[in-house]
Amino acid sequence: MKKTGIEDIRREIRHKDRDIVRLLNERARLSLEIGKIKGREGIGIYDPARESRVLDEIAALNGGPLAAEALGHIYREILSSSRALQAPLAVACLGPEGSFAHLAALDRFGQSARMAPQETIGAVFDAAEKQKADLGVVPLENSVEGPVRVTLERLIATPLSIRGEILLRISHCLMARGAKGRIRRVYSHPQALAQCRQWLAKNLPRAVPVETESTSAAVLQALKDREAAAIGSRLASEIHGLAIVEEGIEDHPANTTRFIVIGRGVNGPTGRDKTSILLSTQHRPGALHAALEPFATAGINLLRIESHPARDRMWRYLFFIDLEGHSDDRTVKDCLRKLQRKTAFLKVLGSYPGETENP
């Protein structure tokens, strides 16, 4: 384009905007047609494998200058609005609004999904199991504090599958009604308090930590107490109107929480999948090594192994394992078949597209 004045460039932008709106509506009409076919054939609206492929294709098309992350956010909202045209999607998450689980759900499902905040992680599972919500979003583990035990325990017995994962960089804010020097109590979720332990010890050594069900619940509690503060997200501050006293108070700047999407149904393969399983071994030496040997032989990478006490039997453990590949892949399926014969208990929790953390 030859050099022109600002108004000439803005006129060109308006022309592009008209083209974008026209093309978005053409895309929306095609999405509506797909929705009608899905309805006739009984196919679920949420298809993470398909959405993952779409986002990968869009990323490959991007030649800049728009950043890849920005383009991804734009297309997640386009996908969100397309789903909403086909059928409303209700997503349960640990609330109230502004919690990190709420942020993770918005990041994955966009503003067009109907968010259904719940008071506890157990209530999120209940909502999805009783079909009061189509899907649920719950925290599974944090890069600093490790696994979320409540989630692990519910995964043992739930009929739901893991349909996806969301990696969310966590940045904590300290919020309060009064000045920092007046703070005597700090409310937050146990994981958030633990992730800011060093900062609190250095900057608020006399303040008493008080646990709540979620970071947003902490904000609501601090709103009632002039001598209290809450640890939570910037969004929680904006939604609930509690002033930010300090930002970025987490002890580790790379602090990341892994959330999982839970729901009925299974996902198709994408080529970059992860499978999560739960197992217990026979109570004898070398049982876990023997059980996992087929994966080593087949060259399947185990991404995570987490032990958890089996509550029904003392000194016995359950193992949560993430591995590369989809449960429908021939090699993975063969290994799972061998694993079934070598374990006392085996449950495939789900196969889903693996995510990479945004910088």
PDB file of N, CA and C in Angstrom, residues 121-199:
ATOM      1  N   ILE A 121     -15.379 -28.058  44.552  1.00  0.00           N
ATOM      2  CA  ILE A 121     -14.986 -28.941  43.452  1.00  0.00           C
ATOM      3  C   ILE A 121     -15.965 -30.099  43.341  1.00  0.00           C
ATOM      4  N   GLY A 122     -16.380 -30.646  44.486  1.00  0.00           N
ATOM      5  CA  GLY A 122     -17.353 -31.733  44.470  1.00  0.00           C
ATOM      6  C   GLY A 122     -18.645 -31.331  43.799  1.00  0.00           C
ATOM      7  N   ALA A 123     -19.077 -30.089  44.002  1.00  0.00           N
ATOM      8  CA  ALA A 123     -20.313 -29.610  43.382  1.00  0.00           C
ATOM      9  C   ALA A 123     -20.173 -29.496  41.867  1.00  0.00           C
ATOM     10  N   VAL A 124     -18.954 -29.208  41.381  1.00  0.00           N
ATOM     11  CA  VAL A 124     -18.721 -29.176  39.932  1.00  0.00           C
ATOM     12  C   VAL A 124     -18.917 -30.573  39.349  1.00  0.00           C
ATOM     13  N   PHE A 125     -18.330 -31.583  39.997  1.00  0.00           N
ATOM     14  CA  PHE A 125     -18.532 -32.965  39.556  1.00  0.00           C
ATOM     15  C   PHE A 125     -20.014 -33.329  39.595  1.00  0.00           C
ATOM     16  N   ASP A 126     -20.692 -32.965  40.680  1.00  0.00           N
ATOM     17  CA  ASP A 126     -22.113 -33.300  40.819  1.00  0.00           C
ATOM     18  C   ASP A 126     -22.933 -32.687  39.689  1.00  0.00           C
ATOM     19  N   ALA A 127     -22.666 -31.424  39.356  1.00  0.00           N
ATOM     20  CA  ALA A 127     -23.429 -30.744  38.309  1.00  0.00           C
ATOM     21  C   ALA A 127     -23.268 -31.441  36.964  1.00  0.00           C
ATOM     22  N   ALA A 128     -22.034 -31.858  36.641  1.00  0.00           N
ATOM     23  CA  ALA A 128     -21.804 -32.547  35.367  1.00  0.00           C
ATOM     24  C   ALA A 128     -22.367 -33.966  35.388  1.00  0.00           C
ATOM     25  N   GLU A 129     -22.231 -34.658  36.523  1.00  0.00           N
ATOM     26  CA  GLU A 129     -22.740 -36.031  36.627  1.00  0.00           C
ATOM     27  C   GLU A 129     -24.263 -36.071  36.531  1.00  0.00           C
ATOM     28  N   LYS A 130     -24.933 -35.081  37.121  1.00  0.00           N
ATOM     29  CA  LYS A 130     -26.400 -35.031  37.113  1.00  0.00           C
ATOM     30  C   LYS A 130     -26.946 -34.298  35.890  1.00  0.00           C
ATOM     31  N   GLN A 131     -26.038 -33.938  34.965  1.00  0.00           N
ATOM     32  CA  GLN A 131     -26.376 -33.274  33.708  1.00  0.00           C
ATOM     33  C   GLN A 131     -27.062 -31.929  33.923  1.00  0.00           C
ATOM     34  N   LYS A 132     -26.730 -31.279  35.039  1.00  0.00           N
ATOM     35  CA  LYS A 132     -27.149 -29.898  35.233  1.00  0.00           C
ATOM     36  C   LYS A 132     -26.207 -28.958  34.483  1.00  0.00           C
ATOM     37  N   ALA A 133     -25.065 -29.479  34.088  1.00  0.00           N
ATOM     38  CA  ALA A 133     -24.103 -28.770  33.242  1.00  0.00           C
ATOM     39  C   ALA A 133     -23.576 -29.758  32.215  1.00  0.00           C
ATOM     40  N   ASP A 134     -23.234 -29.257  31.040  1.00  0.00           N
ATOM     41  CA  ASP A 134     -22.694 -30.135  29.991  1.00  0.00           C
ATOM     42  C   ASP A 134     -21.273 -30.579  30.319  1.00  0.00           C
ATOM     43  N   LEU A 135     -20.512 -29.668  30.911  1.00  0.00           N
ATOM     44  CA  LEU A 135     -19.105 -29.927  31.212  1.00  0.00           C
ATOM     45  C   LEU A 135     -18.743 -29.281  32.543  1.00  0.00           C
ATOM     46  N   GLY A 136     -17.621 -29.697  33.104  1.00  0.00           N
ATOM     47  CA  GLY A 136     -17.098 -29.067  34.308  1.00  0.00           C
ATOM     48  C   GLY A 136     -15.628 -28.751  34.138  1.00  0.00           C
ATOM     49  N   VAL A 137     -15.160 -27.739  34.836  1.00  0.00           N
ATOM     50  CA  VAL A 137     -13.740 -27.375  34.833  1.00  0.00           C
ATOM     51  C   VAL A 137     -13.258 -27.364  36.280  1.00  0.00           C
ATOM     52  N   VAL A 138     -12.265 -28.210  36.583  1.00  0.00           N
ATOM     53  CA  VAL A 138     -11.743 -28.324  37.951  1.00  0.00           C
ATOM     54  C   VAL A 138     -10.218 -28.318  37.923  1.00  0.00           C
ATOM     55  N   PRO A 139      -9.572 -27.808  38.982  1.00  0.00           N
ATOM     56  CA  PRO A 139      -8.105 -27.847  39.047  1.00  0.00           C
ATOM     57  C   PRO A 139      -7.616 -29.258  39.344  1.00  0.00           C
ATOM     58  N   LEU A 140      -6.561 -29.676  38.648  1.00  0.00           N
ATOM     59  CA  LEU A 140      -5.989 -31.002  38.873  1.00  0.00           C
ATOM     60  C   LEU A 140      -4.656 -30.926  39.611  1.00  0.00           C
ATOM     61  N   GLU A 141      -3.801 -29.995  39.208  1.00  0.00           N
ATOM     62  CA  GLU A 141      -2.491 -29.887  39.856  1.00  0.00           C
ATOM     63  C   GLU A 141      -1.904 -28.509  39.610  1.00  0.00           C
ATOM     64  N   ASN A 142      -1.003 -28.130  40.498  1.00  0.00           N
ATOM     65  CA  ASN A 142      -0.290 -26.864  40.380  1.00  0.00           C
ATOM     66  C   ASN A 142       1.206 -27.142  40.295  1.00  0.00           C
ATOM     67  N   SER A 143       1.902 -26.349  39.499  1.00  0.00           N
ATOM     68  CA  SER A 143       3.332 -26.582  39.279  1.00  0.00           C
ATOM     69  C   SER A 143       4.162 -26.390  40.540  1.00  0.00           C
ATOM     70  N   VAL A 144       3.635 -25.669  41.518  1.00  0.00           N
ATOM     71  CA  VAL A 144       4.359 -25.419  42.764  1.00  0.00           C
ATOM     72  C   VAL A 144       3.873 -26.327  43.887  1.00  0.00           C
ATOM     73  N   GLU A 145       2.561 -26.416  44.068  1.00  0.00           N
ATOM     74  CA  GLU A 145       1.991 -27.110  45.221  1.00  0.00           C
ATOM     75  C   GLU A 145       1.559 -28.550  44.944  1.00  0.00           C
ATOM     76  N   GLY A 146       1.622 -28.980  43.672  1.00  0.00           N
ATOM     77  CA  GLY A 146       1.302 -30.373  43.373  1.00  0.00           C
ATOM     78  C   GLY A 146      -0.173 -30.632  43.149  1.00  0.00           C
ATOM     79  N   PRO A 147      -0.617 -31.887  43.353  1.00  0.00           N
ATOM     80  CA  PRO A 147      -1.978 -32.291  42.984  1.00  0.00           C
ATOM     81  C   PRO A 147      -3.045 -31.715  43.902  1.00  0.00           C
ATOM     82  N   VAL A 148      -4.245 -31.583  43.339  1.00  0.00           N
ATOM     83  CA  VAL A 148      -5.420 -31.179  44.117  1.00  0.00           C
ATOM     84  C   VAL A 148      -6.131 -32.465  44.518  1.00  0.00           C
ATOM     85  N   ARG A 149      -6.018 -32.850  45.777  1.00  0.00           N
ATOM     86  CA  ARG A 149      -6.464 -34.164  46.245  1.00  0.00           C
ATOM     87  C   ARG A 149      -7.960 -34.383  46.048  1.00  0.00           C
ATOM     88  N   VAL A 150      -8.757 -33.346  46.254  1.00  0.00           N
ATOM     89  CA  VAL A 150     -10.215 -33.502  46.107  1.00  0.00           C
ATOM     90  C   VAL A 150     -10.558 -33.939  44.686  1.00  0.00           C
ATOM     91  N   THR A 151      -9.900 -33.341  43.702  1.00  0.00           N
ATOM     92  CA  THR A 151     -10.149 -33.710  42.307  1.00  0.00           C
ATOM     93  C   THR A 151      -9.724 -35.148  42.039  1.00  0.00           C
ATOM     94  N   LEU A 152      -8.547 -35.535  42.524  1.00  0.00           N
ATOM     95  CA  LEU A 152      -8.073 -36.905  42.319  1.00  0.00           C
ATOM     96  C   LEU A 152      -9.050 -37.918  42.906  1.00  0.00           C
ATOM     97  N   GLU A 153      -9.562 -37.629  44.085  1.00  0.00           N
ATOM     98  CA  GLU A 153     -10.478 -38.569  44.737  1.00  0.00           C
ATOM     99  C   GLU A 153     -11.791 -38.698  43.972  1.00  0.00           C
ATOM    100  N   ARG A 154     -12.293 -37.598  43.417  1.00  0.00           N
ATOM    101  CA  ARG A 154     -13.539 -37.686  42.657  1.00  0.00           C
ATOM    102  C   ARG A 154     -13.347 -38.418  41.330  1.00  0.00           C
ATOM    103  N   LEU A 155     -12.153 -38.340  40.755  1.00  0.00           N
ATOM    104  CA  LEU A 155     -11.901 -39.029  39.491  1.00  0.00           C
ATOM    105  C   LEU A 155     -11.957 -40.543  39.641  1.00  0.00           C
ATOM    106  N   ILE A 156     -11.719 -41.039  40.841  1.00  0.00           N
ATOM    107  CA  ILE A 156     -11.705 -42.487  41.059  1.00  0.00           C
ATOM    108  C   ILE A 156     -13.051 -43.113  40.718  1.00  0.00           C
ATOM    109  N   ALA A 157     -14.143 -42.483  41.143  1.00  0.00           N
ATOM    110  CA  ALA A 157     -15.462 -43.109  41.026  1.00  0.00           C
ATOM    111  C   ALA A 157     -16.379 -42.456  40.003  1.00  0.00           C
ATOM    112  N   THR A 158     -16.028 -41.289  39.491  1.00  0.00           N
ATOM    113  CA  THR A 158     -16.948 -40.584  38.605  1.00  0.00           C
ATOM    114  C   THR A 158     -17.168 -41.331  37.289  1.00  0.00           C
ATOM    115  N   PRO A 159     -18.384 -41.280  36.738  1.00  0.00           N
ATOM    116  CA  PRO A 159     -18.621 -41.850  35.407  1.00  0.00           C
ATOM    117  C   PRO A 159     -18.161 -40.918  34.285  1.00  0.00           C
ATOM    118  N   LEU A 160     -17.738 -39.717  34.635  1.00  0.00           N
ATOM    119  CA  LEU A 160     -17.314 -38.737  33.636  1.00  0.00           C
ATOM    120  C   LEU A 160     -15.915 -39.054  33.114  1.00  0.00           C
ATOM    121  N   SER A 161     -15.613 -38.513  31.950  1.00  0.00           N
ATOM    122  CA  SER A 161     -14.278 -38.648  31.353  1.00  0.00           C
ATOM    123  C   SER A 161     -13.567 -37.301  31.373  1.00  0.00           C
ATOM    124  N   ILE A 162     -12.246 -37.343  31.288  1.00  0.00           N
ATOM    125  CA  ILE A 162     -11.492 -36.117  31.059  1.00  0.00           C
ATOM    126  C   ILE A 162     -11.584 -35.806  29.568  1.00  0.00           C
ATOM    127  N   ARG A 163     -12.160 -34.633  29.234  1.00  0.00           N
ATOM    128  CA  ARG A 163     -12.368 -34.259  27.835  1.00  0.00           C
ATOM    129  C   ARG A 163     -11.331 -33.252  27.336  1.00  0.00           C
ATOM    130  N   GLY A 164     -10.561 -32.680  28.263  1.00  0.00           N
ATOM    131  CA  GLY A 164      -9.562 -31.700  27.853  1.00  0.00           C
ATOM    132  C   GLY A 164      -8.768 -31.210  29.045  1.00  0.00           C
ATOM    133  N   GLU A 165      -7.717 -30.452  28.765  1.00  0.00           N
ATOM    134  CA  GLU A 165      -6.924 -29.828  29.821  1.00  0.00           C
ATOM    135  C   GLU A 165      -6.673 -28.372  29.463  1.00  0.00           C
ATOM    136  N   ILE A 166      -6.475 -27.550  30.498  1.00  0.00           N
ATOM    137  CA  ILE A 166      -6.224 -26.120  30.327  1.00  0.00           C
ATOM    138  C   ILE A 166      -5.055 -25.748  31.232  1.00  0.00           C
ATOM    139  N   LEU A 167      -4.008 -25.188  30.664  1.00  0.00           N
ATOM    140  CA  LEU A 167      -2.867 -24.719  31.450  1.00  0.00           C
ATOM    141  C   LEU A 167      -2.987 -23.211  31.617  1.00  0.00           C
ATOM    142  N   LEU A 168      -3.092 -22.769  32.867  1.00  0.00           N
ATOM    143  CA  LEU A 168      -3.307 -21.348  33.143  1.00  0.00           C
ATOM    144  C   LEU A 168      -2.186 -20.809  34.022  1.00  0.00           C
ATOM    145  N   ARG A 169      -1.474 -19.795  33.521  1.00  0.00           N
ATOM    146  CA  ARG A 169      -0.463 -19.115  34.326  1.00  0.00           C
ATOM    147  C   ARG A 169      -1.173 -18.340  35.433  1.00  0.00           C
ATOM    148  N   ILE A 170      -0.742 -18.537  36.666  1.00  0.00           N
ATOM    149  CA  ILE A 170      -1.420 -17.954  37.822  1.00  0.00           C
ATOM    150  C   ILE A 170      -0.633 -16.756  38.345  1.00  0.00           C
ATOM    151  N   SER A 171      -1.283 -15.598  38.374  1.00  0.00           N
ATOM    152  CA  SER A 171      -0.704 -14.407  38.985  1.00  0.00           C
ATOM    153  C   SER A 171      -1.661 -13.918  40.062  1.00  0.00           C
ATOM    154  N   HIS A 172      -1.189 -13.908  41.295  1.00  0.00           N
ATOM    155  CA  HIS A 172      -2.053 -13.572  42.426  1.00  0.00           C
ATOM    156  C   HIS A 172      -1.987 -12.085  42.774  1.00  0.00           C
ATOM    157  N   CYS A 173      -3.136 -11.545  43.145  1.00  0.00           N
ATOM    158  CA  CYS A 173      -3.237 -10.171  43.632  1.00  0.00           C
ATOM    159  C   CYS A 173      -3.684 -10.182  45.086  1.00  0.00           C
ATOM    160  N   LEU A 174      -3.152  -9.245  45.866  1.00  0.00           N
ATOM    161  CA  LEU A 174      -3.641  -9.018  47.223  1.00  0.00           C
ATOM    162  C   LEU A 174      -4.642  -7.878  47.153  1.00  0.00           C
ATOM    163  N   MET A 175      -5.862  -8.132  47.648  1.00  0.00           N
ATOM    164  CA  MET A 175      -6.942  -7.144  47.584  1.00  0.00           C
ATOM    165  C   MET A 175      -7.479  -6.868  48.975  1.00  0.00           C
ATOM    166  N   ALA A 176      -7.868  -5.624  49.218  1.00  0.00           N
ATOM    167  CA  ALA A 176      -8.390  -5.270  50.539  1.00  0.00           C
ATOM    168  C   ALA A 176      -9.204  -3.986  50.454  1.00  0.00           C
ATOM    169  N   ARG A 177     -10.052  -3.770  51.457  1.00  0.00           N
ATOM    170  CA  ARG A 177     -10.817  -2.527  51.552  1.00  0.00           C
ATOM    171  C   ARG A 177      -9.977  -1.409  52.155  1.00  0.00           C
ATOM    172  N   GLY A 178      -9.085  -1.769  53.064  1.00  0.00           N
ATOM    173  CA  GLY A 178      -8.288  -0.766  53.759  1.00  0.00           C
ATOM    174  C   GLY A 178      -6.828  -0.799  53.353  1.00  0.00           C
ATOM    175  N   ALA A 179      -6.017  -0.092  54.112  1.00  0.00           N
ATOM    176  CA  ALA A 179      -4.581  -0.015  53.828  1.00  0.00           C
ATOM    177  C   ALA A 179      -3.889  -1.317  54.206  1.00  0.00           C
ATOM    178  N   LYS A 180      -2.729  -1.530  53.611  1.00  0.00           N
ATOM    179  CA  LYS A 180      -1.961  -2.757  53.851  1.00  0.00           C
ATOM    180  C   LYS A 180      -1.609  -2.921  55.329  1.00  0.00           C
ATOM    181  N   GLY A 181      -1.324  -1.807  56.007  1.00  0.00           N
ATOM    182  CA  GLY A 181      -0.935  -1.873  57.406  1.00  0.00           C
ATOM    183  C   GLY A 181      -2.047  -2.304  58.346  1.00  0.00           C
ATOM    184  N   ARG A 182      -3.300  -2.285  57.880  1.00  0.00           N
ATOM    185  CA  ARG A 182      -4.437  -2.661  58.730  1.00  0.00           C
ATOM    186  C   ARG A 182      -4.820  -4.129  58.583  1.00  0.00           C
ATOM    187  N   ILE A 183      -4.160  -4.837  57.681  1.00  0.00           N
ATOM    188  CA  ILE A 183      -4.570  -6.216  57.384  1.00  0.00           C
ATOM    189  C   ILE A 183      -4.182  -7.155  58.528  1.00  0.00           C
ATOM    190  N   ARG A 184      -5.172  -7.863  59.052  1.00  0.00           N
ATOM    191  CA  ARG A 184      -4.958  -8.825  60.139  1.00  0.00           C
ATOM    192  C   ARG A 184      -5.292 -10.258  59.710  1.00  0.00           C
ATOM    193  N   ARG A 185      -6.066 -10.399  58.647  1.00  0.00           N
ATOM    194  CA  ARG A 185      -6.464 -11.718  58.150  1.00  0.00           C
ATOM    195  C   ARG A 185      -6.336 -11.732  56.625  1.00  0.00           C
ATOM    196  N   VAL A 186      -5.907 -12.857  56.078  1.00  0.00           N
ATOM    197  CA  VAL A 186      -5.809 -13.015  54.620  1.00  0.00           C
ATOM    198  C   VAL A 186      -6.602 -14.247  54.213  1.00  0.00           C
ATOM    199  N   TYR A 187      -7.661 -14.026  53.443  1.00  0.00           N
ATOM    200  CA  TYR A 187      -8.528 -15.110  52.996  1.00  0.00           C
ATOM    201  C   TYR A 187      -8.103 -15.598  51.610  1.00  0.00           C
ATOM    202  N   SER A 188      -8.128 -16.900  51.415  1.00  0.00           N
ATOM    203  CA  SER A 188      -7.982 -17.453  50.068  1.00  0.00           C
ATOM    204  C   SER A 188      -8.109 -18.973  50.099  1.00  0.00           C
ATOM    205  N   HIS A 189      -8.118 -19.546  48.905  1.00  0.00           N
ATOM    206  CA  HIS A 189      -8.104 -21.001  48.750  1.00  0.00           C
ATOM    207  C   HIS A 189      -6.767 -21.531  49.291  1.00  0.00           C
ATOM    208  N   PRO A 190      -6.748 -22.732  49.881  1.00  0.00           N
ATOM    209  CA  PRO A 190      -5.501 -23.263  50.448  1.00  0.00           C
ATOM    210  C   PRO A 190      -4.325 -23.259  49.477  1.00  0.00           C
ATOM    211  N   GLN A 191      -4.579 -23.593  48.207  1.00  0.00           N
ATOM    212  CA  GLN A 191      -3.478 -23.607  47.238  1.00  0.00           C
ATOM    213  C   GLN A 191      -2.933 -22.206  47.000  1.00  0.00           C
ATOM    214  N   ALA A 192      -3.814 -21.211  46.929  1.00  0.00           N
ATOM    215  CA  ALA A 192      -3.364 -19.829  46.716  1.00  0.00           C
ATOM    216  C   ALA A 192      -2.544 -19.337  47.906  1.00  0.00           C
ATOM    217  N   LEU A 193      -2.997 -19.649  49.113  1.00  0.00           N
ATOM    218  CA  LEU A 193      -2.235 -19.265  50.307  1.00  0.00           C
ATOM    219  C   LEU A 193      -0.845 -19.903  50.293  1.00  0.00           C
ATOM    220  N   ALA A 194      -0.792 -21.168  49.899  1.00  0.00           N
ATOM    221  CA  ALA A 194       0.491 -21.874  49.853  1.00  0.00           C
ATOM    222  C   ALA A 194       1.409 -21.292  48.778  1.00  0.00           C
ATOM    223  N   GLN A 195       0.835 -20.876  47.660  1.00  0.00           N
ATOM    224  CA  GLN A 195       1.631 -20.332  46.560  1.00  0.00           C
ATOM    225  C   GLN A 195       2.192 -18.944  46.866  1.00  0.00           C
ATOM    226  N   CYS A 196       1.657 -18.294  47.909  1.00  0.00           N
ATOM    227  CA  CYS A 196       2.123 -16.955  48.307  1.00  0.00           C
ATOM    228  C   CYS A 196       2.731 -16.973  49.709  1.00  0.00           C
ATOM    229  N   ARG A 197       3.087 -18.141  50.185  1.00  0.00           N
ATOM    230  CA  ARG A 197       3.532 -18.319  51.571  1.00  0.00           C
ATOM    231  C   ARG A 197       4.726 -17.414  51.916  1.00  0.00           C
ATOM    232  N   GLN A 198       5.735 -17.389  51.083  1.00  0.00           N
ATOM    233  CA  GLN A 198       6.937 -16.600  51.379  1.00  0.00           C
ATOM    234  C   GLN A 198       6.638 -15.100  51.363  1.00  0.00           C
ATOM    235  N   TRP A 199       5.845 -14.670  50.401  1.00  0.00           N
ATOM    236  CA  TRP A 199       5.504 -13.249  50.315  1.00  0.00           C
ATOM    237  C   TRP A 199       4.734 -12.812  51.550  1.00  0.00           C
TER     238      TRP A 199
END
